[in-house]
Amino acid sequence: ILLRRDADGVHLRYSDAAAAFDLAALPCTPANDEPAVGGLGITLIHGLCRHVSARHDDGRNIYELVL
């Protein structure tokens, strides 16, 4: 985990060796839907962040968020 603060906000970079997973490509649950328990994590991330990106590089998922 890497955290950095600048004029754009707080930048968070996280990487793991799990199976490829594109956090940035997943849809958000609309606020008016009644999701199942545990169905709001992606929506929460997209709602709190100004920028979300994900890539799979050399066997690792790399996520970059700007809050």
GROMACS .gro file of C-alpha atoms in nm:
model
   67
    1ILE     CA    1   0.000   0.000   0.000
    2LEU     CA    2   0.128   0.343  -0.094
    3LEU     CA    3  -0.035   0.666   0.025
    4ARG     CA    4   0.056   1.009  -0.107
    5ARG     CA    5  -0.107   1.349  -0.067
    6ASP     CA    6  -0.083   1.634  -0.316
    7ALA     CA    7  -0.298   1.915  -0.453
    8ASP     CA    8  -0.521   1.662  -0.636
    9GLY     CA    9  -0.607   1.474  -0.316
   10VAL     CA   10  -0.496   1.158  -0.143
   11HIS     CA   11  -0.360   0.892  -0.376
   12LEU     CA   12  -0.381   0.529  -0.272
   13ARG     CA   13  -0.203   0.253  -0.464
   14TYR     CA   14  -0.258  -0.109  -0.372
   15SER     CA   15  -0.138  -0.427  -0.539
   16ASP     CA   16  -0.197  -0.796  -0.481
   17ALA     CA   17  -0.121  -1.128  -0.649
   18ALA     CA   18  -0.482  -1.250  -0.661
   19ALA     CA   19  -0.661  -1.349  -0.982
   20ALA     CA   20  -0.707  -1.064  -1.231
   21PHE     CA   21  -0.985  -0.831  -1.115
   22ASP     CA   22  -1.079  -0.498  -1.273
   23LEU     CA   23  -1.233  -0.286  -0.999
   24ALA     CA   24  -1.270   0.011  -1.233
   25ALA     CA   25  -1.484  -0.182  -1.485
   26LEU     CA   26  -1.747  -0.306  -1.238
   27PRO     CA   27  -2.083  -0.128  -1.238
   28CYS     CA   28  -2.206   0.069  -0.939
   29THR     CA   29  -2.535  -0.027  -0.775
   30PRO     CA   30  -2.785   0.256  -0.826
   31ALA     CA   31  -2.882   0.428  -0.501
   32ASN     CA   32  -3.251   0.351  -0.548
   33ASP     CA   33  -3.201  -0.028  -0.570
   34GLU     CA   34  -3.217  -0.251  -0.264
   35PRO     CA   35  -2.894  -0.452  -0.293
   36ALA     CA   36  -2.833  -0.776  -0.110
   37VAL     CA   37  -2.623  -0.755   0.203
   38GLY     CA   38  -2.267  -0.675   0.102
   39GLY     CA   39  -2.362  -0.532  -0.238
   40LEU     CA   40  -2.239  -0.175  -0.199
   41GLY     CA   41  -1.858  -0.199  -0.178
   42ILE     CA   42  -1.789  -0.104  -0.540
   43THR     CA   43  -2.048   0.175  -0.523
   44LEU     CA   44  -1.885   0.307  -0.204
   45ILE     CA   45  -1.538   0.310  -0.363
   46HIS     CA   46  -1.660   0.489  -0.676
   47GLY     CA   47  -1.863   0.734  -0.465
   48LEU     CA   48  -1.571   0.828  -0.240
   49CYS     CA   49  -1.304   0.850  -0.508
   50ARG     CA   50  -1.244   1.109  -0.777
   51HIS     CA   51  -1.046   0.857  -0.982
   52VAL     CA   52  -1.039   0.476  -0.987
   53SER     CA   53  -0.811   0.272  -1.210
   54ALA     CA   54  -0.707  -0.091  -1.218
   55ARG     CA   55  -0.468  -0.295  -1.425
   56HIS     CA   56  -0.311  -0.640  -1.419
   57ASP     CA   57   0.065  -0.626  -1.467
   58ASP     CA   58   0.320  -0.905  -1.431
   59GLY     CA   59   0.079  -1.128  -1.238
   60ARG     CA   60  -0.039  -0.853  -1.001
   61ASN     CA   61  -0.353  -0.643  -0.972
   62ILE     CA   62  -0.265  -0.277  -0.930
   63TYR     CA   63  -0.533  -0.039  -0.809
   64GLU     CA   64  -0.495   0.338  -0.800
   65LEU     CA   65  -0.752   0.557  -0.626
   66VAL     CA   66  -0.766   0.932  -0.571
   67LEU     CA   67  -0.982   1.051  -0.285
   0.00000   0.00000   0.00000
